[in-house]
mmCIF file of C-alpha atoms in Angstrom:
data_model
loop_
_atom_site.group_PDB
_atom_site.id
_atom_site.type_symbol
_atom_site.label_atom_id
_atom_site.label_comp_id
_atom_site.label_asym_id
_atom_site.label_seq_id
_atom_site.Cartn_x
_atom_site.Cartn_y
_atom_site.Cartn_z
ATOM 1 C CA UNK M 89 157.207 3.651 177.577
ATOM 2 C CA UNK M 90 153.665 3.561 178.942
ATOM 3 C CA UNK M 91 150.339 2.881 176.692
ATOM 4 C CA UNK M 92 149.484 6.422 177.521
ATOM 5 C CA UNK M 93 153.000 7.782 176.448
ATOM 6 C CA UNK M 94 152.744 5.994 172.691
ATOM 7 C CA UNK M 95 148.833 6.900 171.878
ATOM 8 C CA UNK M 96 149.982 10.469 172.143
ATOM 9 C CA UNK M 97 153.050 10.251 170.538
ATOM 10 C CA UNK M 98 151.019 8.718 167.896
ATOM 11 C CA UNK M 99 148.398 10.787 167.545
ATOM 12 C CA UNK M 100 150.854 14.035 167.600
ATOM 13 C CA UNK M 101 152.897 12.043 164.409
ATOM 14 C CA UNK M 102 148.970 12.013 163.062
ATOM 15 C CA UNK M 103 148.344 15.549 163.419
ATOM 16 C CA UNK M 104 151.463 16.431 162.129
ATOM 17 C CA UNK M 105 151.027 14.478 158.876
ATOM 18 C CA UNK M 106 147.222 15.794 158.740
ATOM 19 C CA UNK M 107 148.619 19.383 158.536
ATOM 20 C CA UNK M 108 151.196 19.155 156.087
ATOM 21 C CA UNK M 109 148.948 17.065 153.750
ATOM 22 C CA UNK M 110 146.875 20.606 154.399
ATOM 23 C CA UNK M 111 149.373 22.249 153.417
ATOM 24 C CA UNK M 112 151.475 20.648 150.412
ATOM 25 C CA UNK M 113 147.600 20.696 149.156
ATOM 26 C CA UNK M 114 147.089 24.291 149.857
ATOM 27 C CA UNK M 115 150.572 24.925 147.974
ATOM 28 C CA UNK M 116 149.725 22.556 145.276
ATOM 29 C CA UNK M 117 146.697 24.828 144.672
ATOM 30 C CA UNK M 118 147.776 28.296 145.511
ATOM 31 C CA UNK M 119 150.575 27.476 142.257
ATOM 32 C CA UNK M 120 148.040 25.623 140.050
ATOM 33 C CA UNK M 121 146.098 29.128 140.383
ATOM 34 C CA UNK M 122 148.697 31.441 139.831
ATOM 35 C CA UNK M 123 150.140 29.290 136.751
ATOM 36 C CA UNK M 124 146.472 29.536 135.149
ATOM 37 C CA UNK M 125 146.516 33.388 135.047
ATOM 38 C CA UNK M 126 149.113 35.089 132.646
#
């Protein structure tokens, strides 16, 4: 594998965990709100 080949395998394996950290936090919220009304 080339230099090239690895920083953008790494930085897609970044991205990916950036966006599900979005959205495991957006779920965490999304139920925190719905639990708080009746």
């Amino acid at each position: 594998m080339s230099s090239s080949t690895q920083f953008v395998t790494v930085s897609w394996l970044i991205n990916a965990t950036f966006l599900m950290c979005i959205v495991y936090i957006s779920l965490v919220i999304c139920t925190c709100l719905n639990h708080g009304n009746p």
